[in-house]
PDB file of N, CA and C in Angstrom:
ATOM      1  N   GLN A   8       5.493  62.104  -9.685  1.00  0.00           N
ATOM      2  CA  GLN A   8       5.144  62.647 -10.983  1.00  0.00           C
ATOM      3  C   GLN A   8       6.424  62.885 -11.790  1.00  0.00           C
ATOM      4  N   THR A   9       6.443  62.386 -12.998  1.00  0.00           N
ATOM      5  CA  THR A   9       7.579  62.556 -13.884  1.00  0.00           C
ATOM      6  C   THR A   9       7.283  63.668 -14.875  1.00  0.00           C
ATOM      7  N   ILE A  10       8.229  64.581 -15.006  1.00  0.00           N
ATOM      8  CA  ILE A  10       8.085  65.671 -15.962  1.00  0.00           C
ATOM      9  C   ILE A  10       9.007  65.378 -17.139  1.00  0.00           C
ATOM     10  N   THR A  11       8.486  65.480 -18.325  1.00  0.00           N
ATOM     11  CA  THR A  11       9.270  65.236 -19.530  1.00  0.00           C
ATOM     12  C   THR A  11       9.434  66.543 -20.292  1.00  0.00           C
ATOM     13  N   TRP A  12      10.674  66.850 -20.651  1.00  0.00           N
ATOM     14  CA  TRP A  12      10.946  68.050 -21.431  1.00  0.00           C
ATOM     15  C   TRP A  12      11.108  67.677 -22.891  1.00  0.00           C
ATOM     16  N   SER A  13      10.702  68.583 -23.723  1.00  0.00           N
ATOM     17  CA  SER A  13      10.974  68.396 -25.147  1.00  0.00           C
ATOM     18  C   SER A  13      12.465  68.640 -25.366  1.00  0.00           C
ATOM     19  N   PRO A  14      13.028  68.124 -26.456  1.00  0.00           N
ATOM     20  CA  PRO A  14      14.445  68.407 -26.731  1.00  0.00           C
ATOM     21  C   PRO A  14      14.751  69.904 -26.779  1.00  0.00           C
ATOM     22  N   ALA A  15      13.825  70.684 -27.308  1.00  0.00           N
ATOM     23  CA  ALA A  15      14.035  72.141 -27.395  1.00  0.00           C
ATOM     24  C   ALA A  15      14.084  72.767 -26.004  1.00  0.00           C
ATOM     25  N   LYS A  16      13.186  72.332 -25.113  1.00  0.00           N
ATOM     26  CA  LYS A  16      13.181  72.875 -23.752  1.00  0.00           C
ATOM     27  C   LYS A  16      14.445  72.463 -22.991  1.00  0.00           C
ATOM     28  N   ALA A  17      14.886  71.230 -23.174  1.00  0.00           N
ATOM     29  CA  ALA A  17      16.117  70.775 -22.530  1.00  0.00           C
ATOM     30  C   ALA A  17      17.315  71.566 -23.045  1.00  0.00           C
ATOM     31  N   ALA A  18      17.368  71.793 -24.357  1.00  0.00           N
ATOM     32  CA  ALA A  18      18.463  72.573 -24.941  1.00  0.00           C
ATOM     33  C   ALA A  18      18.446  74.005 -24.413  1.00  0.00           C
ATOM     34  N   ASP A  19      17.252  74.587 -24.273  1.00  0.00           N
ATOM     35  CA  ASP A  19      17.139  75.944 -23.711  1.00  0.00           C
ATOM     36  C   ASP A  19      17.659  75.984 -22.280  1.00  0.00           C
ATOM     37  N   PHE A  20      17.319  74.959 -21.488  1.00  0.00           N
ATOM     38  CA  PHE A  20      17.785  74.904 -20.106  1.00  0.00           C
ATOM     39  C   PHE A  20      19.309  74.837 -20.042  1.00  0.00           C
ATOM     40  N   ILE A  21      19.911  73.992 -20.881  1.00  0.00           N
ATOM     41  CA  ILE A  21      21.368  73.859 -20.888  1.00  0.00           C
ATOM     42  C   ILE A  21      22.014  75.156 -21.354  1.00  0.00           C
ATOM     43  N   GLU A  22      21.450  75.772 -22.377  1.00  0.00           N
ATOM     44  CA  GLU A  22      21.994  77.046 -22.863  1.00  0.00           C
ATOM     45  C   GLU A  22      21.925  78.117 -21.772  1.00  0.00           C
ATOM     46  N   LYS A  23      20.817  78.171 -21.058  1.00  0.00           N
ATOM     47  CA  LYS A  23      20.667  79.144 -19.970  1.00  0.00           C
ATOM     48  C   LYS A  23      21.675  78.851 -18.853  1.00  0.00           C
ATOM     49  N   SER A  24      21.840  77.570 -18.521  1.00  0.00           N
ATOM     50  CA  SER A  24      22.803  77.192 -17.482  1.00  0.00           C
ATOM     51  C   SER A  24      24.210  77.620 -17.872  1.00  0.00           C
ATOM     52  N   ASP A  25      24.556  77.398 -19.141  1.00  0.00           N
ATOM     53  CA  ASP A  25      25.879  77.799 -19.613  1.00  0.00           C
ATOM     54  C   ASP A  25      26.035  79.309 -19.601  1.00  0.00           C
ATOM     55  N   LYS A  26      24.995  80.010 -20.031  1.00  0.00           N
ATOM     56  CA  LYS A  26      25.046  81.474 -20.089  1.00  0.00           C
ATOM     57  C   LYS A  26      25.213  82.069 -18.688  1.00  0.00           C
ATOM     58  N   GLU A  27      24.496  81.496 -17.738  1.00  0.00           N
ATOM     59  CA  GLU A  27      24.577  81.980 -16.360  1.00  0.00           C
ATOM     60  C   GLU A  27      25.711  81.326 -15.582  1.00  0.00           C
ATOM     61  N   LYS A  28      26.406  80.407 -16.226  1.00  0.00           N
ATOM     62  CA  LYS A  28      27.569  79.735 -15.650  1.00  0.00           C
ATOM     63  C   LYS A  28      27.267  79.120 -14.287  1.00  0.00           C
ATOM     64  N   ILE A  29      26.222  78.295 -14.272  1.00  0.00           N
ATOM     65  CA  ILE A  29      25.845  77.689 -12.997  1.00  0.00           C
ATOM     66  C   ILE A  29      26.234  76.219 -12.896  1.00  0.00           C
ATOM     67  N   ARG A  30      26.891  75.685 -13.917  1.00  0.00           N
ATOM     68  CA  ARG A  30      27.367  74.301 -13.822  1.00  0.00           C
ATOM     69  C   ARG A  30      28.699  74.274 -13.097  1.00  0.00           C
ATOM     70  N   PRO A  31      28.891  73.326 -12.204  1.00  0.00           N
ATOM     71  CA  PRO A  31      30.186  73.249 -11.513  1.00  0.00           C
ATOM     72  C   PRO A  31      31.259  72.655 -12.416  1.00  0.00           C
ATOM     73  N   LEU A  32      32.485  72.933 -12.058  1.00  0.00           N
ATOM     74  CA  LEU A  32      33.635  72.322 -12.728  1.00  0.00           C
ATOM     75  C   LEU A  32      34.064  71.160 -11.852  1.00  0.00           C
ATOM     76  N   LYS A  33      34.080  69.958 -12.405  1.00  0.00           N
ATOM     77  CA  LYS A  33      34.482  68.779 -11.639  1.00  0.00           C
ATOM     78  C   LYS A  33      35.874  68.368 -12.096  1.00  0.00           C
ATOM     79  N   LEU A  34      36.819  68.379 -11.164  1.00  0.00           N
ATOM     80  CA  LEU A  34      38.201  68.007 -11.449  1.00  0.00           C
ATOM     81  C   LEU A  34      38.539  66.721 -10.715  1.00  0.00           C
ATOM     82  N   ILE A  35      39.335  65.869 -11.363  1.00  0.00           N
ATOM     83  CA  ILE A  35      39.858  64.672 -10.707  1.00  0.00           C
ATOM     84  C   ILE A  35      41.374  64.792 -10.694  1.00  0.00           C
ATOM     85  N   PHE A  36      41.946  64.657  -9.507  1.00  0.00           N
ATOM     86  CA  PHE A  36      43.392  64.769  -9.305  1.00  0.00           C
ATOM     87  C   PHE A  36      43.944  63.398  -8.963  1.00  0.00           C
ATOM     88  N   ARG A  37      45.212  63.150  -9.335  1.00  0.00           N
ATOM     89  CA  ARG A  37      45.836  61.868  -9.025  1.00  0.00           C
ATOM     90  C   ARG A  37      47.299  62.082  -8.655  1.00  0.00           C
ATOM     91  N   LYS A  38      47.738  61.308  -7.660  1.00  0.00           N
ATOM     92  CA  LYS A  38      49.156  61.255  -7.297  1.00  0.00           C
ATOM     93  C   LYS A  38      49.784  60.067  -8.012  1.00  0.00           C
ATOM     94  N   LYS A  39      51.085  59.914  -7.841  1.00  0.00           N
ATOM     95  CA  LYS A  39      51.793  58.797  -8.471  1.00  0.00           C
ATOM     96  C   LYS A  39      51.276  57.445  -7.997  1.00  0.00           C
ATOM     97  N   ASP A  40      50.821  57.366  -6.751  1.00  0.00           N
ATOM     98  CA  ASP A  40      50.375  56.081  -6.216  1.00  0.00           C
ATOM     99  C   ASP A  40      48.927  55.746  -6.584  1.00  0.00           C
ATOM    100  N   LYS A  41      48.370  56.491  -7.534  1.00  0.00           N
ATOM    101  CA  LYS A  41      47.033  56.240  -8.100  1.00  0.00           C
ATOM    102  C   LYS A  41      45.880  56.628  -7.181  1.00  0.00           C
ATOM    103  N   ILE A  42      46.172  57.289  -6.064  1.00  0.00           N
ATOM    104  CA  ILE A  42      45.091  57.809  -5.230  1.00  0.00           C
ATOM    105  C   ILE A  42      44.450  58.968  -5.982  1.00  0.00           C
ATOM    106  N   GLU A  43      43.111  58.984  -6.029  1.00  0.00           N
ATOM    107  CA  GLU A  43      42.403  60.057  -6.719  1.00  0.00           C
ATOM    108  C   GLU A  43      41.569  60.861  -5.738  1.00  0.00           C
ATOM    109  N   VAL A  44      41.448  62.156  -6.015  1.00  0.00           N
ATOM    110  CA  VAL A  44      40.578  63.041  -5.259  1.00  0.00           C
ATOM    111  C   VAL A  44      39.683  63.744  -6.264  1.00  0.00           C
ATOM    112  N   HIS A  45      38.372  63.722  -6.018  1.00  0.00           N
ATOM    113  CA  HIS A  45      37.396  64.380  -6.878  1.00  0.00           C
ATOM    114  C   HIS A  45      36.949  65.662  -6.191  1.00  0.00           C
ATOM    115  N   VAL A  46      37.003  66.782  -6.919  1.00  0.00           N
ATOM    116  CA  VAL A  46      36.641  68.082  -6.353  1.00  0.00           C
ATOM    117  C   VAL A  46      35.740  68.817  -7.331  1.00  0.00           C
ATOM    118  N   ARG A  47      34.715  69.466  -6.813  1.00  0.00           N
ATOM    119  CA  ARG A  47      33.845  70.321  -7.630  1.00  0.00           C
ATOM    120  C   ARG A  47      34.082  71.778  -7.244  1.00  0.00           C
ATOM    121  N   ILE A  48      34.259  72.607  -8.256  1.00  0.00           N
ATOM    122  CA  ILE A  48      34.374  74.049  -8.033  1.00  0.00           C
ATOM    123  C   ILE A  48      33.027  74.646  -8.417  1.00  0.00           C
ATOM    124  N   MET A  49      32.367  75.250  -7.471  1.00  0.00           N
ATOM    125  CA  MET A  49      31.040  75.791  -7.731  1.00  0.00           C
ATOM    126  C   MET A  49      31.093  77.198  -8.321  1.00  0.00           C
ATOM    127  N   ASN A  50      32.108  77.981  -7.961  1.00  0.00           N
ATOM    128  CA  ASN A  50      32.213  79.319  -8.539  1.00  0.00           C
ATOM    129  C   ASN A  50      33.632  79.836  -8.380  1.00  0.00           C
ATOM    130  N   GLY A  51      33.958  80.834  -9.165  1.00  0.00           N
ATOM    131  CA  GLY A  51      35.262  81.474  -9.075  1.00  0.00           C
ATOM    132  C   GLY A  51      36.358  80.740  -9.818  1.00  0.00           C
ATOM    133  N   PRO A  52      37.539  81.342  -9.845  1.00  0.00           N
ATOM    134  CA  PRO A  52      38.682  80.749 -10.541  1.00  0.00           C
ATOM    135  C   PRO A  52      39.244  79.552  -9.776  1.00  0.00           C
ATOM    136  N   HIS A  53      40.008  78.714 -10.481  1.00  0.00           N
ATOM    137  CA  HIS A  53      40.525  77.493  -9.851  1.00  0.00           C
ATOM    138  C   HIS A  53      41.676  77.760  -8.891  1.00  0.00           C
ATOM    139  N   MET A  54      42.408  78.840  -9.045  1.00  0.00           N
ATOM    140  CA  MET A  54      43.471  79.261  -8.116  1.00  0.00           C
ATOM    141  C   MET A  54      44.581  78.220  -7.929  1.00  0.00           C
ATOM    142  N   LEU A  55      44.945  77.561  -9.015  1.00  0.00           N
ATOM    143  CA  LEU A  55      46.071  76.626  -9.001  1.00  0.00           C
ATOM    144  C   LEU A  55      47.135  77.137  -9.964  1.00  0.00           C
ATOM    145  N   GLU A  56      48.388  77.062  -9.544  1.00  0.00           N
ATOM    146  CA  GLU A  56      49.482  77.343 -10.459  1.00  0.00           C
ATOM    147  C   GLU A  56      49.915  76.007 -11.039  1.00  0.00           C
ATOM    148  N   LEU A  57      49.875  75.920 -12.369  1.00  0.00           N
ATOM    149  CA  LEU A  57      50.199  74.674 -13.050  1.00  0.00           C
ATOM    150  C   LEU A  57      51.550  74.790 -13.741  1.00  0.00           C
ATOM    151  N   ALA A  58      52.206  73.658 -13.930  1.00  0.00           N
ATOM    152  CA  ALA A  58      53.488  73.638 -14.640  1.00  0.00           C
ATOM    153  C   ALA A  58      53.254  74.127 -16.066  1.00  0.00           C
ATOM    154  N   ASP A  59      53.973  75.163 -16.459  1.00  0.00           N
ATOM    155  CA  ASP A  59      53.826  75.767 -17.776  1.00  0.00           C
ATOM    156  C   ASP A  59      54.805  75.092 -18.738  1.00  0.00           C
ATOM    157  N   SER A  60      54.504  73.828 -19.048  1.00  0.00           N
ATOM    158  CA  SER A  60      55.432  73.015 -19.825  1.00  0.00           C
ATOM    159  C   SER A  60      54.693  72.233 -20.896  1.00  0.00           C
ATOM    160  N   LYS A  61      55.338  72.068 -22.022  1.00  0.00           N
ATOM    161  CA  LYS A  61      54.769  71.259 -23.103  1.00  0.00           C
ATOM    162  C   LYS A  61      55.025  69.771 -22.873  1.00  0.00           C
ATOM    163  N   ASP A  62      55.771  69.442 -21.820  1.00  0.00           N
ATOM    164  CA  ASP A  62      56.147  68.051 -21.553  1.00  0.00           C
ATOM    165  C   ASP A  62      55.436  67.421 -20.354  1.00  0.00           C
ATOM    166  N   GLU A  63      54.821  68.211 -19.502  1.00  0.00           N
ATOM    167  CA  GLU A  63      54.177  67.690 -18.284  1.00  0.00           C
ATOM    168  C   GLU A  63      52.769  67.185 -18.602  1.00  0.00           C
ATOM    169  N   MET A  64      52.641  65.861 -18.756  1.00  0.00           N
ATOM    170  CA  MET A  64      51.342  65.244 -19.004  1.00  0.00           C
ATOM    171  C   MET A  64      51.070  64.202 -17.942  1.00  0.00           C
ATOM    172  N   PRO A  65      49.897  64.192 -17.366  1.00  0.00           N
ATOM    173  CA  PRO A  65      48.869  65.226 -17.398  1.00  0.00           C
ATOM    174  C   PRO A  65      49.340  66.471 -16.651  1.00  0.00           C
ATOM    175  N   PRO A  66      48.582  67.571 -16.771  1.00  0.00           N
ATOM    176  CA  PRO A  66      49.012  68.831 -16.150  1.00  0.00           C
ATOM    177  C   PRO A  66      49.333  68.672 -14.660  1.00  0.00           C
ATOM    178  N   LYS A  67      50.480  69.212 -14.283  1.00  0.00           N
ATOM    179  CA  LYS A  67      51.008  69.066 -12.918  1.00  0.00           C
ATOM    180  C   LYS A  67      50.782  70.349 -12.116  1.00  0.00           C
ATOM    181  N   ILE A  68      50.375  70.177 -10.871  1.00  0.00           N
ATOM    182  CA  ILE A  68      50.157  71.314  -9.974  1.00  0.00           C
ATOM    183  C   ILE A  68      51.477  71.719  -9.340  1.00  0.00           C
ATOM    184  N   LEU A  69      51.783  73.015  -9.441  1.00  0.00           N
ATOM    185  CA  LEU A  69      52.985  73.543  -8.787  1.00  0.00           C
ATOM    186  C   LEU A  69      52.662  74.052  -7.393  1.00  0.00           C
ATOM    187  N   ARG A  70      51.533  74.796  -7.282  1.00  0.00           N
ATOM    188  CA  ARG A  70      51.158  75.277  -5.946  1.00  0.00           C
ATOM    189  C   ARG A  70      49.733  75.791  -5.906  1.00  0.00           C
ATOM    190  N   ASP A  71      49.197  75.831  -4.701  1.00  0.00           N
ATOM    191  CA  ASP A  71      47.871  76.357  -4.397  1.00  0.00           C
ATOM    192  C   ASP A  71      48.041  77.857  -4.150  1.00  0.00           C
ATOM    193  N   ILE A  72      47.427  78.687  -5.003  1.00  0.00           N
ATOM    194  CA  ILE A  72      47.572  80.137  -4.835  1.00  0.00           C
ATOM    195  C   ILE A  72      46.302  80.782  -4.266  1.00  0.00           C
ATOM    196  N   SER A  73      45.393  79.963  -3.739  1.00  0.00           N
ATOM    197  CA  SER A  73      44.182  80.498  -3.122  1.00  0.00           C
ATOM    198  C   SER A  73      44.522  81.077  -1.744  1.00  0.00           C
ATOM    199  N   LYS A  74      43.812  82.132  -1.372  1.00  0.00           N
ATOM    200  CA  LYS A  74      44.070  82.784  -0.080  1.00  0.00           C
ATOM    201  C   LYS A  74      43.794  81.857   1.092  1.00  0.00           C
ATOM    202  N   ASP A  75      42.721  81.068   0.988  1.00  0.00           N
ATOM    203  CA  ASP A  75      42.344  80.183   2.097  1.00  0.00           C
ATOM    204  C   ASP A  75      42.920  78.766   1.964  1.00  0.00           C
ATOM    205  N   LYS A  76      43.810  78.577   0.982  1.00  0.00           N
ATOM    206  CA  LYS A  76      44.448  77.264   0.743  1.00  0.00           C
ATOM    207  C   LYS A  76      43.401  76.161   0.587  1.00  0.00           C
ATOM    208  N   MET A  77      42.391  76.450  -0.250  1.00  0.00           N
ATOM    209  CA  MET A  77      41.276  75.512  -0.425  1.00  0.00           C
ATOM    210  C   MET A  77      41.729  74.165  -0.981  1.00  0.00           C
ATOM    211  N   TRP A  78      42.773  74.143  -1.795  1.00  0.00           N
ATOM    212  CA  TRP A  78      43.237  72.879  -2.363  1.00  0.00           C
ATOM    213  C   TRP A  78      43.939  72.032  -1.308  1.00  0.00           C
ATOM    214  N   ARG A  79      44.729  72.660  -0.487  1.00  0.00           N
ATOM    215  CA  ARG A  79      45.404  71.923   0.589  1.00  0.00           C
ATOM    216  C   ARG A  79      44.356  71.295   1.511  1.00  0.00           C
ATOM    217  N   LYS A  80      43.278  72.049   1.775  1.00  0.00           N
ATOM    218  CA  LYS A  80      42.206  71.526   2.630  1.00  0.00           C
ATOM    219  C   LYS A  80      41.513  70.322   1.991  1.00  0.00           C
ATOM    220  N   GLN A  81      41.538  70.234   0.661  1.00  0.00           N
ATOM    221  CA  GLN A  81      40.944  69.095  -0.055  1.00  0.00           C
ATOM    222  C   GLN A  81      41.927  67.934  -0.196  1.00  0.00           C
ATOM    223  N   GLY A  82      43.163  68.132   0.282  1.00  0.00           N
ATOM    224  CA  GLY A  82      44.166  67.079   0.206  1.00  0.00           C
ATOM    225  C   GLY A  82      45.007  67.117  -1.060  1.00  0.00           C
ATOM    226  N   ILE A  83      44.902  68.208  -1.828  1.00  0.00           N
ATOM    227  CA  ILE A  83      45.654  68.345  -3.079  1.00  0.00           C
ATOM    228  C   ILE A  83      46.941  69.106  -2.794  1.00  0.00           C
ATOM    229  N   SER A  84      48.070  68.550  -3.220  1.00  0.00           N
ATOM    230  CA  SER A  84      49.382  69.143  -2.948  1.00  0.00           C
ATOM    231  C   SER A  84      50.156  69.339  -4.250  1.00  0.00           C
ATOM    232  N   PRO A  85      51.240  70.133  -4.204  1.00  0.00           N
ATOM    233  CA  PRO A  85      52.109  70.245  -5.382  1.00  0.00           C
ATOM    234  C   PRO A  85      52.558  68.855  -5.833  1.00  0.00           C
ATOM    235  N   GLY A  86      52.614  68.670  -7.142  1.00  0.00           N
ATOM    236  CA  GLY A  86      52.996  67.386  -7.703  1.00  0.00           C
ATOM    237  C   GLY A  86      51.815  66.544  -8.158  1.00  0.00           C
ATOM    238  N   TRP A  87      50.621  66.816  -7.602  1.00  0.00           N
ATOM    239  CA  TRP A  87      49.431  66.106  -8.058  1.00  0.00           C
ATOM    240  C   TRP A  87      49.148  66.528  -9.497  1.00  0.00           C
ATOM    241  N   ARG A  88      48.387  65.716 -10.188  1.00  0.00           N
ATOM    242  CA  ARG A  88      48.080  65.987 -11.594  1.00  0.00           C
ATOM    243  C   ARG A  88      46.572  65.994 -11.823  1.00  0.00           C
ATOM    244  N   ILE A  89      46.147  66.844 -12.753  1.00  0.00           N
ATOM    245  CA  ILE A  89      44.731  66.898 -13.133  1.00  0.00           C
ATOM    246  C   ILE A  89      44.536  65.872 -14.248  1.00  0.00           C
ATOM    247  N   VAL A  90      43.766  64.816 -13.965  1.00  0.00           N
ATOM    248  CA  VAL A  90      43.605  63.736 -14.926  1.00  0.00           C
ATOM    249  C   VAL A  90      42.243  63.739 -15.622  1.00  0.00           C
ATOM    250  N   ASP A  91      41.323  64.596 -15.149  1.00  0.00           N
ATOM    251  CA  ASP A  91      39.985  64.629 -15.734  1.00  0.00           C
ATOM    252  C   ASP A  91      39.327  65.965 -15.393  1.00  0.00           C
ATOM    253  N   ILE A  92      38.644  66.542 -16.371  1.00  0.00           N
ATOM    254  CA  ILE A  92      37.839  67.743 -16.145  1.00  0.00           C
ATOM    255  C   ILE A  92      36.465  67.492 -16.739  1.00  0.00           C
ATOM    256  N   ASN A  93      35.460  67.497 -15.882  1.00  0.00           N
ATOM    257  CA  ASN A  93      34.071  67.275 -16.306  1.00  0.00           C
ATOM    258  C   ASN A  93      33.919  66.052 -17.217  1.00  0.00           C
ATOM    259  N   GLY A  94      34.602  64.972 -16.883  1.00  0.00           N
ATOM    260  CA  GLY A  94      34.471  63.742 -17.647  1.00  0.00           C
ATOM    261  C   GLY A  94      35.375  63.639 -18.865  1.00  0.00           C
ATOM    262  N   VAL A  95      36.212  64.644 -19.104  1.00  0.00           N
ATOM    263  CA  VAL A  95      37.135  64.611 -20.240  1.00  0.00           C
ATOM    264  C   VAL A  95      38.521  64.223 -19.729  1.00  0.00           C
ATOM    265  N   ASP A  96      39.065  63.144 -20.258  1.00  0.00           N
ATOM    266  CA  ASP A  96      40.381  62.642 -19.873  1.00  0.00           C
ATOM    267  C   ASP A  96      41.456  63.649 -20.287  1.00  0.00           C
ATOM    268  N   THR A  97      42.289  64.075 -19.325  1.00  0.00           N
ATOM    269  CA  THR A  97      43.352  65.048 -19.612  1.00  0.00           C
ATOM    270  C   THR A  97      44.747  64.430 -19.498  1.00  0.00           C
ATOM    271  N   LYS A  98      44.821  63.105 -19.435  1.00  0.00           N
ATOM    272  CA  LYS A  98      46.115  62.443 -19.245  1.00  0.00           C
ATOM    273  C   LYS A  98      47.084  62.678 -20.392  1.00  0.00           C
ATOM    274  N   GLU A  99      46.581  62.932 -21.596  1.00  0.00           N
ATOM    275  CA  GLU A  99      47.438  63.180 -22.756  1.00  0.00           C
ATOM    276  C   GLU A  99      47.511  64.670 -23.091  1.00  0.00           C
ATOM    277  N   MET A 100      47.188  65.525 -22.115  1.00  0.00           N
ATOM    278  CA  MET A 100      47.217  66.968 -22.326  1.00  0.00           C
ATOM    279  C   MET A 100      48.260  67.621 -21.431  1.00  0.00           C
ATOM    280  N   THR A 101      48.676  68.817 -21.822  1.00  0.00           N
ATOM    281  CA  THR A 101      49.526  69.650 -20.970  1.00  0.00           C
ATOM    282  C   THR A 101      48.730  70.897 -20.611  1.00  0.00           C
ATOM    283  N   SER A 102      49.205  71.637 -19.619  1.00  0.00           N
ATOM    284  CA  SER A 102      48.476  72.834 -19.195  1.00  0.00           C
ATOM    285  C   SER A 102      48.529  73.952 -20.226  1.00  0.00           C
ATOM    286  N   VAL A 103      49.431  73.856 -21.201  1.00  0.00           N
ATOM    287  CA  VAL A 103      49.540  74.918 -22.210  1.00  0.00           C
ATOM    288  C   VAL A 103      48.719  74.618 -23.466  1.00  0.00           C
ATOM    289  N   MET A 104      48.130  73.447 -23.552  1.00  0.00           N
ATOM    290  CA  MET A 104      47.321  73.095 -24.723  1.00  0.00           C
ATOM    291  C   MET A 104      46.013  73.887 -24.716  1.00  0.00           C
ATOM    292  N   PRO A 105      45.609  74.414 -25.861  1.00  0.00           N
ATOM    293  CA  PRO A 105      44.349  75.163 -25.940  1.00  0.00           C
ATOM    294  C   PRO A 105      43.140  74.369 -25.452  1.00  0.00           C
ATOM    295  N   ARG A 106      43.081  73.079 -25.756  1.00  0.00           N
ATOM    296  CA  ARG A 106      41.936  72.257 -25.329  1.00  0.00           C
ATOM    297  C   ARG A 106      41.857  72.174 -23.806  1.00  0.00           C
ATOM    298  N   PHE A 107      42.994  72.032 -23.132  1.00  0.00           N
ATOM    299  CA  PHE A 107      42.998  71.985 -21.671  1.00  0.00           C
ATOM    300  C   PHE A 107      42.520  73.319 -21.099  1.00  0.00           C
ATOM    301  N   LYS A 108      43.031  74.408 -21.644  1.00  0.00           N
ATOM    302  CA  LYS A 108      42.617  75.733 -21.175  1.00  0.00           C
ATOM    303  C   LYS A 108      41.121  75.951 -21.386  1.00  0.00           C
ATOM    304  N   GLN A 109      40.616  75.457 -22.512  1.00  0.00           N
ATOM    305  CA  GLN A 109      39.184  75.570 -22.789  1.00  0.00           C
ATOM    306  C   GLN A 109      38.374  74.786 -21.761  1.00  0.00           C
ATOM    307  N   LEU A 110      38.826  73.592 -21.420  1.00  0.00           N
ATOM    308  CA  LEU A 110      38.113  72.788 -20.426  1.00  0.00           C
ATOM    309  C   LEU A 110      38.034  73.490 -19.075  1.00  0.00           C
ATOM    310  N   LEU A 111      39.099  74.177 -18.695  1.00  0.00           N
ATOM    311  CA  LEU A 111      39.098  74.903 -17.418  1.00  0.00           C
ATOM    312  C   LEU A 111      38.114  76.072 -17.431  1.00  0.00           C
ATOM    313  N   GLN A 112      37.758  76.551 -18.621  1.00  0.00           N
ATOM    314  CA  GLN A 112      36.809  77.664 -18.727  1.00  0.00           C
ATOM    315  C   GLN A 112      35.365  77.203 -18.701  1.00  0.00           C
ATOM    316  N   LEU A 113      35.122  75.919 -18.860  1.00  0.00           N
ATOM    317  CA  LEU A 113      33.760  75.388 -18.858  1.00  0.00           C
ATOM    318  C   LEU A 113      33.275  75.228 -17.422  1.00  0.00           C
ATOM    319  N   ARG A 114      33.135  76.341 -16.771  1.00  0.00           N
ATOM    320  CA  ARG A 114      32.776  76.338 -15.352  1.00  0.00           C
ATOM    321  C   ARG A 114      32.136  77.659 -14.978  1.00  0.00           C
ATOM    322  N   PRO A 115      31.695  77.772 -13.733  1.00  0.00           N
ATOM    323  CA  PRO A 115      31.052  79.018 -13.300  1.00  0.00           C
ATOM    324  C   PRO A 115      31.956  80.213 -13.426  1.00  0.00           C
TER     325      PRO A 115
END
C-alpha cells in the first residue's frame, strides 16, 4: 500500500523533524589520496577540533576531542578534511565561514 502525502502534510513533517532535530548530520571526509569516509551523526555535538583558518579549504580536522574517540574509531584522523555536509559541497569553504558553521548546526 502506497501512502501519498499532500505538500502541506509533507512540509509539516519536515518542519516537525527540524524542530525536534531528528535528522542526522551526514559528513563526508577525505584524505589527500582521495579515500572518502561517510559518517552520520545521529545526536550530540560533532566533537572535532577544526583548523581555525581562513586559508584551510576544505575545513581541516586538527583532532578528535570526543571522550570515546568516536572519530578515530571511524577511521578519521587529524589532517582529514570535511568535503560534504548533508549533500552540500564544502570544498570551497573554511571552518570559519558562516555558511560552514550553519551547515554543522543542521543536525540533531
